[in-house]
Structure formats: structure tokens, C-alpha cells
mmCIF file of C-alpha atoms in Angstrom:
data_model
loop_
_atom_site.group_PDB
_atom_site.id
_atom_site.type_symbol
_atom_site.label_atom_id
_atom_site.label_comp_id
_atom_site.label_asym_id
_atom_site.label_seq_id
_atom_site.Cartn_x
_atom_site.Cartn_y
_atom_site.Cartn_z
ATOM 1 C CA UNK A 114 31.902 75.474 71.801
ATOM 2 C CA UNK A 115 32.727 79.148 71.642
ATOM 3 C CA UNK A 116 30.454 81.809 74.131
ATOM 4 C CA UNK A 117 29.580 85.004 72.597
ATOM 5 C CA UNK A 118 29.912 87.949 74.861
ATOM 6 C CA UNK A 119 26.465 88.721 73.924
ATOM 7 C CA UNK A 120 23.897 87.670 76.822
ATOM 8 C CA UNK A 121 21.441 86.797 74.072
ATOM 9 C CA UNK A 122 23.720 85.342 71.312
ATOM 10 C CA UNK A 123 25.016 82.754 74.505
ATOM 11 C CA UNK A 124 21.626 82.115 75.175
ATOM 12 C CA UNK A 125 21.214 80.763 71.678
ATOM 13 C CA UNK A 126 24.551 78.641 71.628
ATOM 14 C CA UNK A 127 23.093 77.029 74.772
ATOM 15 C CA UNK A 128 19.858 76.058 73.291
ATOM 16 C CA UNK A 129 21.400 74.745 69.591
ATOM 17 C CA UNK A 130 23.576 72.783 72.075
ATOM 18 C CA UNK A 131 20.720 71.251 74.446
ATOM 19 C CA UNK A 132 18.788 70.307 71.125
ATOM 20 C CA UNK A 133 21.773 68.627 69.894
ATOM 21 C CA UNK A 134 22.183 66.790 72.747
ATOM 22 C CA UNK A 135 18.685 65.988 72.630
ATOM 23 C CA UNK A 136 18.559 64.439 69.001
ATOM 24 C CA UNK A 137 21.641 62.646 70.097
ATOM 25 C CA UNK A 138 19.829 60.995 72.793
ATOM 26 C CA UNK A 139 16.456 60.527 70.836
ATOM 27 C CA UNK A 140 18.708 58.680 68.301
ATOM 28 C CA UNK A 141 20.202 56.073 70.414
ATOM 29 C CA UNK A 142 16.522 55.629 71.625
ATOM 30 C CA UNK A 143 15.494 55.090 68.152
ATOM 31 C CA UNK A 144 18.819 52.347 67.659
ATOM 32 C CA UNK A 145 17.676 50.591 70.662
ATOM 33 C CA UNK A 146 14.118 50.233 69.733
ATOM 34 C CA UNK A 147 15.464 49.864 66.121
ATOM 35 C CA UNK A 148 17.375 46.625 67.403
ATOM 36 C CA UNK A 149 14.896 45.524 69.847
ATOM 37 C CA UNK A 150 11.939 45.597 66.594
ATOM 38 C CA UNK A 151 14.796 42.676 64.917
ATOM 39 C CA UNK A 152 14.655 40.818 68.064
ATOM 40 C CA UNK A 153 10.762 40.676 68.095
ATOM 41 C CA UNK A 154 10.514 39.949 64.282
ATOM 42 C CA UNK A 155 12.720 37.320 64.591
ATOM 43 C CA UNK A 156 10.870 35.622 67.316
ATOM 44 C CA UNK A 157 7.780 36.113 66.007
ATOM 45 C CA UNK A 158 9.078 34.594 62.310
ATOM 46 C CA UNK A 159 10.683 31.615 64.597
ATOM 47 C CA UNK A 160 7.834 31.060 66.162
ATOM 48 C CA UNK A 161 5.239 31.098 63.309
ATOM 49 C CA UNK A 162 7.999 28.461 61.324
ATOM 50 C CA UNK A 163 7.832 26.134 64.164
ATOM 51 C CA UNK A 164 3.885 25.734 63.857
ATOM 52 C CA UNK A 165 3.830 25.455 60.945
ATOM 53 C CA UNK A 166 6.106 22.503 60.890
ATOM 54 C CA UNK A 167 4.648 21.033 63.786
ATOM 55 C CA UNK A 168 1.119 20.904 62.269
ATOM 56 C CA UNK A 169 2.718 19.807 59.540
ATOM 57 C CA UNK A 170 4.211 16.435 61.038
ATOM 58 C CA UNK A 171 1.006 15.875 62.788
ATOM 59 C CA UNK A 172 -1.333 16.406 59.379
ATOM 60 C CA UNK A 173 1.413 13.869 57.974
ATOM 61 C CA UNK A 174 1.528 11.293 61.121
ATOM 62 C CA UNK A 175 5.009 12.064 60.716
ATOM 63 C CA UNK A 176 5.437 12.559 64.807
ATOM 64 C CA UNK A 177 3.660 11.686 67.774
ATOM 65 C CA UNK A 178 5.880 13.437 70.019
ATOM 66 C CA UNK A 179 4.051 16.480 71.821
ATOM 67 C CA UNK A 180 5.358 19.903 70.667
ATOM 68 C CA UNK A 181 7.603 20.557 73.778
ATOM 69 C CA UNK A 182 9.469 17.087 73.034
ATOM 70 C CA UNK A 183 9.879 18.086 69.157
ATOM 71 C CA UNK A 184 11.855 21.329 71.050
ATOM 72 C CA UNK A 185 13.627 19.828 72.950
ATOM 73 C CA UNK A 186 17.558 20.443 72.408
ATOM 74 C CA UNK A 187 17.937 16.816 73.419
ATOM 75 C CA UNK A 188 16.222 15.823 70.400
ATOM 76 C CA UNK A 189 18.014 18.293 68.028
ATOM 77 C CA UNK A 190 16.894 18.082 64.267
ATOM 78 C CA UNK A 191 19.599 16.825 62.642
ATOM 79 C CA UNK A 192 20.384 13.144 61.358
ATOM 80 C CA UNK A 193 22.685 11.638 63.503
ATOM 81 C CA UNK A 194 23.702 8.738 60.820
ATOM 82 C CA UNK A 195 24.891 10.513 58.004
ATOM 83 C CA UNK A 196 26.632 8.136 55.141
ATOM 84 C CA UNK A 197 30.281 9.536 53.561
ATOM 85 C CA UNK A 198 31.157 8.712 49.939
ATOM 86 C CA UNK A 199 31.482 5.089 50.941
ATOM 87 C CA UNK A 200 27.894 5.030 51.420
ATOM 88 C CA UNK A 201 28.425 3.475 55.092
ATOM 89 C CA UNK A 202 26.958 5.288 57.972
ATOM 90 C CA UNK A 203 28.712 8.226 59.568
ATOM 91 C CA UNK A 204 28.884 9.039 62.894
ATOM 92 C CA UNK A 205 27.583 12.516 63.698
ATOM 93 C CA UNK A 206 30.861 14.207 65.815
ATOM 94 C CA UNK A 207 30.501 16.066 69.040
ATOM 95 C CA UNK A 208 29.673 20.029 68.352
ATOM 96 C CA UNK A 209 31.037 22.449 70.999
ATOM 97 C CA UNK A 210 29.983 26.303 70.286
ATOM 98 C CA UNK A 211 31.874 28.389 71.987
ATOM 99 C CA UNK A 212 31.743 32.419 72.448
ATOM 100 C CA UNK A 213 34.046 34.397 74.144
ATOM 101 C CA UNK A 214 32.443 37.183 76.347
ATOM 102 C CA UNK A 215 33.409 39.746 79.518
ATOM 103 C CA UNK A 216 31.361 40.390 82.121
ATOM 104 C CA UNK A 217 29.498 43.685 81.412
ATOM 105 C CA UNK A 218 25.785 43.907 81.340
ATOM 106 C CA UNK A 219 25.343 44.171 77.853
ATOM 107 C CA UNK A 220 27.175 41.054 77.343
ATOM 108 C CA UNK A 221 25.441 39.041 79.564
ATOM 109 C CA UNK A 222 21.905 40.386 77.365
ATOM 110 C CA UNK A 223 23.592 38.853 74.642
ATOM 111 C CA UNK A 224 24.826 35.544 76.039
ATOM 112 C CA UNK A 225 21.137 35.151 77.075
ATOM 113 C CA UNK A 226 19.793 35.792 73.669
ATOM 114 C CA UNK A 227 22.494 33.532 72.037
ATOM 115 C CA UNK A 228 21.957 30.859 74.753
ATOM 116 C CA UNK A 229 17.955 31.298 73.517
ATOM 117 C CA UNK A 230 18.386 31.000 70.070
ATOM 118 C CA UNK A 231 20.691 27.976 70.592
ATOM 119 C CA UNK A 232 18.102 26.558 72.599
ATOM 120 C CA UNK A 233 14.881 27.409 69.925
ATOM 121 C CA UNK A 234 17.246 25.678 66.811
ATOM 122 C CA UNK A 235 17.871 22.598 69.013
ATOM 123 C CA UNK A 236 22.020 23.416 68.477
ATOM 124 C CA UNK A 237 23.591 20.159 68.430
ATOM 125 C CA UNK A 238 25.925 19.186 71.342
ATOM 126 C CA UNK A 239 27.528 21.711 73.685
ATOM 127 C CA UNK A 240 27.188 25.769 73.708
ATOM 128 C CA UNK A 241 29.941 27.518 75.985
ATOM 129 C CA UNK A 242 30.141 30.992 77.019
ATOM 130 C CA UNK A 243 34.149 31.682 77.709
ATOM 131 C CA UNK A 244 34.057 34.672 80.026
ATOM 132 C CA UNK A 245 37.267 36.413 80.737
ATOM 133 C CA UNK A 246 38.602 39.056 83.876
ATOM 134 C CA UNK A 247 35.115 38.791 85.955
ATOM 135 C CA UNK A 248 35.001 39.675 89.703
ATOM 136 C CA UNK A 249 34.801 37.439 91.828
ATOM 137 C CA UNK A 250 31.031 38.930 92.938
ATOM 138 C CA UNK A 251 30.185 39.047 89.236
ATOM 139 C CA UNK A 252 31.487 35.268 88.852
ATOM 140 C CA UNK A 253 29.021 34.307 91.510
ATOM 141 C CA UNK A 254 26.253 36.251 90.461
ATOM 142 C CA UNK A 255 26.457 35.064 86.670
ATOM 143 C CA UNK A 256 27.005 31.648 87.959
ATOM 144 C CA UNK A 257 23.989 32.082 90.182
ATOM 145 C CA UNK A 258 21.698 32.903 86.766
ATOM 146 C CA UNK A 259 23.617 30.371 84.974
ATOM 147 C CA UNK A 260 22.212 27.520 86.732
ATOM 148 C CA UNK A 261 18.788 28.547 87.527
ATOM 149 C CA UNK A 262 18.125 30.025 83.901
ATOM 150 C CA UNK A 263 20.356 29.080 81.355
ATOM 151 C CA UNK A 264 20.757 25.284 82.655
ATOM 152 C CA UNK A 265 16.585 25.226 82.440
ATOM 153 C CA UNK A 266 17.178 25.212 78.870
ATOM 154 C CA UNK A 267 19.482 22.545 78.313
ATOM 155 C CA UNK A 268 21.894 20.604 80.572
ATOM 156 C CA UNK A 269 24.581 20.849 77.743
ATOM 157 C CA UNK A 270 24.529 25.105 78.008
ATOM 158 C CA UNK A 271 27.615 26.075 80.066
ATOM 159 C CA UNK A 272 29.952 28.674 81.367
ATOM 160 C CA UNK A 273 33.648 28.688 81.625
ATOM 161 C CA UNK A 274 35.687 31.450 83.712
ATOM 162 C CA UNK A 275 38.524 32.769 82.679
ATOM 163 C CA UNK A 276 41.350 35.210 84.099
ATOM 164 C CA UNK A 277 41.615 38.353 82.213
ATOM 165 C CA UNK A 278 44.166 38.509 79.839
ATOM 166 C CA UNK A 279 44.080 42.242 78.212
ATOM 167 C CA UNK A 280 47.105 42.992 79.454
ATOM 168 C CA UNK A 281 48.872 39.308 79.389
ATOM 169 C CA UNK A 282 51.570 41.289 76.690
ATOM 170 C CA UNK A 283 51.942 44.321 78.806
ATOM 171 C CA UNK A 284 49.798 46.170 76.877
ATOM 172 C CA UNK A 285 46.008 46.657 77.294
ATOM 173 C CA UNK A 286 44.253 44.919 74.231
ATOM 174 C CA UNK A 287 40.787 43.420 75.529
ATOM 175 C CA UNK A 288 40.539 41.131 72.697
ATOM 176 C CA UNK A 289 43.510 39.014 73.807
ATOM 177 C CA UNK A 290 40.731 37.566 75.513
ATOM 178 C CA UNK A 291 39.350 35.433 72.748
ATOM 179 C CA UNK A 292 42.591 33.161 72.026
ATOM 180 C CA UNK A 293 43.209 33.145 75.481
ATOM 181 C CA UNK A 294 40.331 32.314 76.742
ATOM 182 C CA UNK A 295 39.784 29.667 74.457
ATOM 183 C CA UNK A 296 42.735 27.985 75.023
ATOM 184 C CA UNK A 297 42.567 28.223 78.108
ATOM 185 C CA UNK A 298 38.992 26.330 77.498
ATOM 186 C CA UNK A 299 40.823 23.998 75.767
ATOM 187 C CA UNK A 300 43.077 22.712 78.333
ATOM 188 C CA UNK A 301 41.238 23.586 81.347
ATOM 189 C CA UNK A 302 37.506 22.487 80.490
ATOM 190 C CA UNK A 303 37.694 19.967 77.199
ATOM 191 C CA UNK A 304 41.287 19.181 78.540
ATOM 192 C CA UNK A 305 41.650 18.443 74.881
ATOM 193 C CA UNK A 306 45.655 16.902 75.329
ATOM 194 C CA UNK A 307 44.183 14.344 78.155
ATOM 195 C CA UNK A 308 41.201 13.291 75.813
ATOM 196 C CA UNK A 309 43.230 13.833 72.527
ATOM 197 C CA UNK A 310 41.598 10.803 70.947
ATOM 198 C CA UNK A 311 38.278 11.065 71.691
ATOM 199 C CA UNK A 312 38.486 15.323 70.964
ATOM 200 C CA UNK A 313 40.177 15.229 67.993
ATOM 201 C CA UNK A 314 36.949 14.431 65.622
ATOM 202 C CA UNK A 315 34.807 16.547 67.341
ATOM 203 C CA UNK A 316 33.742 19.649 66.049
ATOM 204 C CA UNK A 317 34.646 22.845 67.656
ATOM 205 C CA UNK A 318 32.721 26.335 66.684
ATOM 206 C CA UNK A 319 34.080 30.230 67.904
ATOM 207 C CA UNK A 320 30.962 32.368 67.292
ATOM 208 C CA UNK A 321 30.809 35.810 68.520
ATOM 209 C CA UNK A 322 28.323 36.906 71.601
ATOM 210 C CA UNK A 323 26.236 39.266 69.016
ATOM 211 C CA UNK A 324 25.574 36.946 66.933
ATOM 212 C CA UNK A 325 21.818 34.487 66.713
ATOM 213 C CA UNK A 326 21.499 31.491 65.382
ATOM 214 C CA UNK A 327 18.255 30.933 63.071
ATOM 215 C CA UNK A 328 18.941 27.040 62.328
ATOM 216 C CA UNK A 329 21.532 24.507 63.623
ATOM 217 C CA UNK A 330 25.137 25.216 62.807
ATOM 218 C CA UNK A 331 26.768 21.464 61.818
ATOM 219 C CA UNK A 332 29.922 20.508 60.162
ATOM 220 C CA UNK A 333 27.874 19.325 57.405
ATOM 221 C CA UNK A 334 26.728 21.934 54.391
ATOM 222 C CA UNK A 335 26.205 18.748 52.169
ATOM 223 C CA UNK A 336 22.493 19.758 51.486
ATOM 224 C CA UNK A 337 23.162 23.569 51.994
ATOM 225 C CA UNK A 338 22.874 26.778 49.805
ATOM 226 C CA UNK A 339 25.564 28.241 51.268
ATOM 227 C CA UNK A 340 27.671 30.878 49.284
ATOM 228 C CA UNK A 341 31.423 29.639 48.591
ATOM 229 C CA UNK A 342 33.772 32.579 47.930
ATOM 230 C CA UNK A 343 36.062 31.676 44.990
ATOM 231 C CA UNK A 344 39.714 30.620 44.871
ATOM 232 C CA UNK A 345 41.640 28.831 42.676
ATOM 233 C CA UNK A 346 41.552 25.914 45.338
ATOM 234 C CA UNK A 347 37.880 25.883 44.244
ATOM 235 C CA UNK A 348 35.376 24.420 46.286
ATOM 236 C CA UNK A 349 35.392 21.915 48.498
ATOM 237 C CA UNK A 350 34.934 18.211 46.707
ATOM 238 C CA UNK A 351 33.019 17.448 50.055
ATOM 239 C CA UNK A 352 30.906 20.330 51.757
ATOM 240 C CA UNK A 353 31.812 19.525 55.516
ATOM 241 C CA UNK A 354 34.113 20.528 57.978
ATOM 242 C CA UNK A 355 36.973 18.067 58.095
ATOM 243 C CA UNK A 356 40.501 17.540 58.840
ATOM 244 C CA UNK A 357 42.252 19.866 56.812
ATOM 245 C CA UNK A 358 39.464 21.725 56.095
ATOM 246 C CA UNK A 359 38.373 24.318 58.487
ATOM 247 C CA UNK A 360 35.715 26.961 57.520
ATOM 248 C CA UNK A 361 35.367 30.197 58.406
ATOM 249 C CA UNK A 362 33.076 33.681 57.403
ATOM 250 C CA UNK A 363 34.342 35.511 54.441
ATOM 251 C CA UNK A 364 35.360 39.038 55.736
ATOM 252 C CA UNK A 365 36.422 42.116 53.522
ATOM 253 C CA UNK A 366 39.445 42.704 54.836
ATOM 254 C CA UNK A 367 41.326 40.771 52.193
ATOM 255 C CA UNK A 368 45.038 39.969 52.526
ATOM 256 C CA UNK A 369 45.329 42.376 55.445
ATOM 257 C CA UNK A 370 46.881 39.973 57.693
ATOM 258 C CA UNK A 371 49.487 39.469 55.281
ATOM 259 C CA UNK A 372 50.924 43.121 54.912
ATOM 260 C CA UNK A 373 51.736 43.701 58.615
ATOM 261 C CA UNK A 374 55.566 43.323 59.351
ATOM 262 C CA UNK A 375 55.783 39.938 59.233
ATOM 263 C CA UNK A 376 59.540 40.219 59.652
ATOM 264 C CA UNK A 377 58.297 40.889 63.321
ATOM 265 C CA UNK A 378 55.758 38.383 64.033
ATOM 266 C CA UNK A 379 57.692 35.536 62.387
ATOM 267 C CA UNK A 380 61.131 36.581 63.676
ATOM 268 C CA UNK A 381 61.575 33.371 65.362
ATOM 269 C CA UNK A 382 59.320 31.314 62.412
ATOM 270 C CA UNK A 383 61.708 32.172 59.276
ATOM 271 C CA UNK A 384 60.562 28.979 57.987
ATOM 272 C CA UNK A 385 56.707 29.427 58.836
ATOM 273 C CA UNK A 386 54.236 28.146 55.839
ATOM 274 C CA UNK A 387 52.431 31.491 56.440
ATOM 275 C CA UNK A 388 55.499 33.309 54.282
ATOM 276 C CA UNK A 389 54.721 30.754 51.952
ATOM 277 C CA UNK A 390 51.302 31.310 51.050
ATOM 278 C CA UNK A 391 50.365 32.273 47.795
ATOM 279 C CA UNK A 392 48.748 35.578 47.061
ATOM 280 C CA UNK A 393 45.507 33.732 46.274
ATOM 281 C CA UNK A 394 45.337 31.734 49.291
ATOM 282 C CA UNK A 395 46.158 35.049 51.574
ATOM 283 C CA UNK A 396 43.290 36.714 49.542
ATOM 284 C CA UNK A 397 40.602 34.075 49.166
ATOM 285 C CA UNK A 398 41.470 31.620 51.931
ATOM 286 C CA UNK A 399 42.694 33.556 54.923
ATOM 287 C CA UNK A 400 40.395 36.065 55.589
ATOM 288 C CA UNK A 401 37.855 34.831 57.835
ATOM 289 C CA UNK A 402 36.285 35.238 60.743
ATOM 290 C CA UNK A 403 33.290 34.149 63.203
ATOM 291 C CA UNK A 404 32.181 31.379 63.119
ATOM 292 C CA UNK A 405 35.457 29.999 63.214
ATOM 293 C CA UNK A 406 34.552 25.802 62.512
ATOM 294 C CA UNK A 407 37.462 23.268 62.648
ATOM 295 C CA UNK A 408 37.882 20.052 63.988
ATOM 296 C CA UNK A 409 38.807 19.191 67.492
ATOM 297 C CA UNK A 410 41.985 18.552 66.144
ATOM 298 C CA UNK A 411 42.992 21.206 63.626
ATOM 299 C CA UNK A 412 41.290 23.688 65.896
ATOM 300 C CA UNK A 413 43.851 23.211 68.996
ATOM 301 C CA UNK A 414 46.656 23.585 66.627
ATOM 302 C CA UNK A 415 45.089 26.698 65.320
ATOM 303 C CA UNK A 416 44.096 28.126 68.400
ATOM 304 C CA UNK A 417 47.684 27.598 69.780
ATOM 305 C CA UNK A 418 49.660 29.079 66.667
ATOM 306 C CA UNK A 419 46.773 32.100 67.537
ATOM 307 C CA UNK A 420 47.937 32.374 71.174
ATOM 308 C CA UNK A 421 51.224 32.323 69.679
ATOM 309 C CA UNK A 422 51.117 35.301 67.356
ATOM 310 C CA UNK A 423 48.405 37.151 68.053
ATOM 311 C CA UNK A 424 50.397 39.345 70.959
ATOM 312 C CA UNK A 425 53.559 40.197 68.214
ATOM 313 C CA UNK A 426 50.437 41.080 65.247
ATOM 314 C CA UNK A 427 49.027 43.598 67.901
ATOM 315 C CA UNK A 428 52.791 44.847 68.249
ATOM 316 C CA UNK A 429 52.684 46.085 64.683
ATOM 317 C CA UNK A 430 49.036 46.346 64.245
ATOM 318 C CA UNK A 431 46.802 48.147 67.102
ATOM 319 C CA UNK A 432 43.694 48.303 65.131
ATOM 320 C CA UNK A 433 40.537 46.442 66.077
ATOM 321 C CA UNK A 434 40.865 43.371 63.349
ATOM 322 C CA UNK A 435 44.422 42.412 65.629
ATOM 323 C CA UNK A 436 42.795 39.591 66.919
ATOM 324 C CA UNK A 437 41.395 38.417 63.851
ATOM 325 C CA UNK A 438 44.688 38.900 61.468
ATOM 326 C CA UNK A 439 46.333 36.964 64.625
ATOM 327 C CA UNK A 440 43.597 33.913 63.574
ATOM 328 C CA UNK A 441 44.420 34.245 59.594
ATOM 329 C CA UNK A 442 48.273 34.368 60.153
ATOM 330 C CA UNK A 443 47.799 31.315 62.992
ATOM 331 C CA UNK A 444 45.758 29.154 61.025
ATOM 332 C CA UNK A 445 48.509 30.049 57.954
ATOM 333 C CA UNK A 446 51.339 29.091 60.048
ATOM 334 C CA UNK A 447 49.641 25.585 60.373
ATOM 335 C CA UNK A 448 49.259 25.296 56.289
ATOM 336 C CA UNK A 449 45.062 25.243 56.766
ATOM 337 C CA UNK A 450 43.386 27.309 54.705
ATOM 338 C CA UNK A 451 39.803 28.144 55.098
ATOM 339 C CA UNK A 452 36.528 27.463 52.991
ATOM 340 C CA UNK A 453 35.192 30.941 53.492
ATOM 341 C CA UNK A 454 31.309 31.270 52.898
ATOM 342 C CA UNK A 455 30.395 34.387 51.652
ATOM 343 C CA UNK A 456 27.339 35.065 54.279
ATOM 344 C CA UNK A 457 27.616 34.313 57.935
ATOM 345 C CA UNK A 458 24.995 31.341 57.655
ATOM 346 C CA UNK A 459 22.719 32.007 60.606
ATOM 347 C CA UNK A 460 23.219 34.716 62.450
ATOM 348 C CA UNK A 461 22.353 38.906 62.718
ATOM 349 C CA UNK A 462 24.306 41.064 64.129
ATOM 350 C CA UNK A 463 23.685 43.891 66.931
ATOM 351 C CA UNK A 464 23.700 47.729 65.939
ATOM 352 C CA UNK A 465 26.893 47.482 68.214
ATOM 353 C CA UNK A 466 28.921 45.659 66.472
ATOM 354 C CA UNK A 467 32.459 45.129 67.684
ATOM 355 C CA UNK A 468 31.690 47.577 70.791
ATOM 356 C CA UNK A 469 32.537 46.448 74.018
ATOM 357 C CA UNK A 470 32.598 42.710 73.644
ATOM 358 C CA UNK A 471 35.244 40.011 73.330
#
């Protein structure tokens, strides 16, 4: 700001400034409350939904259960014997929904409002929070409020610690800690290679800490109106995640991932199916992000071609989408393009996005 030599004229610089200041701050005030308003509408809506369904099943003799049992995420609702084209029963796979998180405050808000949401929709199987480079006093103080909060709401809500990896490529990219950490998930909690047959059906989620879910998020979209973005794949004969067929979130950054140097990141992959993807599949297939759904199977492989590249894509590529053009070009490299839906099914989004989180 430049002074005026005038006494008077500096006096009025100094007061435009303090009122700036103090719009500034009024506006983040009005952001917060902004935000905090969703929150309460969305509990509110939730919570007016799930009477009316419960009087519903009672006016119908439909359930005799008491209302706390028909929450309970033991008893999620979701039919457990679905039938495939065969028209024999199908057994419902394992669900692990993972999100990758630090250790800041703000983060931990979140991972309590995802871990309540997950609880409210009755989210099939297991919900991990993967959180990377804590202390070793935050570790036992989020530990501490893990087990005598979040473990009140289900026994299948967890937390898995993980080193921090910003720097694992001697560079200082805080979202290194997503791959990383959930590999390092992978092997260290599912030890997915030491139960290989039993993980490989299962179905394995990567949702972001911001995000809330409003109904359970399945493999299955048989009976959904979910939005399919077009390619000349076309859609899916069967609307479910499978082997072969991982889905993702559309996101507009199109065939971005493909138009880095990918001399560079595939100098030792000359041969990678990524360089063979058509221009369609890099713009309609390939540009996802959370939630990232696979099974157990095709997500290791993923997740490890991720790891892989995802250091050598921030090499040529600092921006904030790294991580996420590391996922497109990973998932590429193993020849498995994504069903993208055009809407993130069930989830808002903070004011914040992409600030400060994993």
C-alpha cells in the first residue's frame, strides 16, 4: 500500500485498509456459517426422510424392529442376495471405504462428519480413515477419540496410520499421500497379497474427506438413476462394479493426463497400454476421480501402477490435479477404463474444496 505524506490523506489509506480487512473477515464468517446452514439442512432433510420411512414400515407391518435397530449400520439397507443374469443368487462382496486424510483440525471435523453420515446411511461393510505424517501426540490423541467416539458408531469404522510421504520423491507434494497411504493400507491393514483370494472380490471405495454420503454407496447401480457420461464404449451392459470395470466421478479435466510428457513418465514403460489408448477412451474414460470404486482386485493393481507413476507425473506436472492424472495414467497403464458417472452420486462438497486435505 503506498503512504501519502499527507497526515490526513494516510489517515484515510489506513481506514480503506482496516475496512477491507474487515469485509474480508466478515466474509469468511459468512462462508463458514454459509457451510455450516448445508450441514444443518442436510441433517434436518436426513432426519425428516428417516421418519417418514419408519412410520411408514410400521403403518405397513413391514418391520417390527424398534427405530434404533432399523439404524443400525449392522443392519445396513441393502439386499444382501442379489441374483446376476443367471438369475441365481449373488453374494453381496465386502465394501471397504476408504479416505485419505492428515492430521490437521479441520480434517479431523471432516472425518467426523464423514464417519456420521456413513453411520446415518447404514454404509455397507468397512469405512477407513488413512491418515498420513501425524505426530506421535496427535496419533494418540486421534486414536484416543477414535475409540471412544467413532467406534460408538459402528465396530466396522476404523483408522489406519500412515508415515508421511510428501516428500517420499524429494520433493514436497502433500498429496503423495493418497497413493501412498493407500497402499500402504493395502499391504499393511487388508494385507491384500496374504488374503489375495478372499480380497480380490471385494469392493474397495477412495472417497475424499469433504465429501457426505446421503445413501449407501454399493457396487451395484442396477436400480439407479445415475448419469453415464458417453463414450463410444457405451454403457455398461451390467450397471455394477466388476472386474474390468472400475467406476469413477466424471471430472472436467478431460484428456489432461494424457498431454503431460509422457516420454518422461513412461520412459521405462515404452510398451505401456496407456500410449495406446484411444483419444476417446483418454477423453471419456480416463478422467475420473473420487469415489474411485474397483474391485479388490483391479484396485491393487491400480493403486500400484498409481504409486508407480504418480511421483514422475508430478515431475512434469506440479499442479494440484498431479495426483489425480497419476490415477488416470495408472489405471491406463493397467488397460481399465472407467464408467464415469456424470454426478458424484452422494456426496457435497465443503466451500474448501481441495484446501488443505489429502
Amino acid at each position: 500500500m503506498a503512504f501519502s505524506s499527507h497526515p490526513q490523506q494516510r489517515r484515510l489509506n489506513i481506514s480503506g485498509s482496516q475496512q477491507r480487512s474487515k469485509f474480508k473477515l466478515r466474509l469468511d464468517y459468512v462462508f463458514t456459517a454459509f457451510f455450516a446452514l448445508i450441514v444443518v439442512v442436510q441433517l434436518v432433510l436426513h432426519q425428516s426422510v428417516h421418519k417418514a420411512d419408519s412410520a411408514a414400515q410400521t403403518n405397513n407391518g413391514s418391520s417390527s424392529l424398534p427405530a434404533s435397530r432399523l439404524n443400525s449400520p449392522k443392519s445396513p439397507i441393502i439386499d444382501n442376495t442379489n441374483t446376476n443374469n443367471a438369475g441365481t443368487p449373488e453374494k453381496f462382496p465386502t465394501h471397504y471405504t476408504t479416505f485419505s486424510t492428515a492430521c490437521s483440525s479441520s480434517q479431523n471435523w471432516q472425518s467426523f462428519l464423514f464417519f456420521f453420515f456413513a453411520h446415518k446411511v447404514n454404509q455397507p461393510g468397512h469405512v477407513i480413515r488413512i491418515a498420513s505424517g501425524c505426530t506421535t501426540e496427535q496419533q494418540e490423541e486421534l486414536t484416543k477419540f477414535h475409540e471412544s467416539t467413532i467406534k460408538k458408531l459402528s465396530e466396522n469404522f476404523h483408522v489406519h496410520f500412515t508415515p508421511d510421504f510428501a516428500r517420499v520423491s524429494n520433493d514436497n507434494y502433500k498429496y503423495y499421500n493418497k497413493p501412498f497411504g493407500v497402499q500402504h493400507w493395502l499391504n499393511n491393514w487388508l494385507k491384500f497379497e496374504e488374503n489375495r483370494e478372499e480380497m480380490e472380490d471385494s469392493i474397495i471405495m477412495i472417497l475424499d474427506p469433504d465429501m457426505v454420503l446421503l445413501r449407501p454407496l454399493t457396487y451395484d447401480f442396477t436400480d439407479s438413476n445415475v448419469l453415464i457420461h458417453h463414450s463410444k464404449r457405451g454403457p455398461p451392459a451390467v450397471k455394477k462394479v466388476m472386474h474390468g470395470q472400475p467406476w469413477a466421478s466424471l471430472y472436467a479435466f478431460g484428456d489432461g493426463p494424457f498431454r503431460v510428457d509422457l516420454n518422461y513418465v513412461f520412459a521405462n514403460l515404452t510398451d505401456s497400454p496407456a500410449l495406446k489408448a484411444t483419444q476417446d477412451e483418454r477423453s471419456n474414460n480416463y478422467p475420473g476421480g473420487p469415489p474411485y470404486m474397483a474391485t479388490g482386485r483391479d484396485m491393487f493393481n491400480i493403486v500400484n501402477s498409481w504409486v508407480m507413476l504418480v511421483t514422475r507425473v508430478h515431475h512434469v506436472y506440479e499442479q494440484l490435479l498431479g495426483e489425480m492424472y497419476g490415477w488416470s495414467l495408472g489405471a491406463a497403464h493397467m488397460n481399465l477404463p472407467h464408467v464415469l458417472a456424470k454426478v458424484s452420486w452422494c456426496q457435497i462438497r465443503t466451500l474448501e474444496m481441495e484446501k488443505g486435505g489429502n
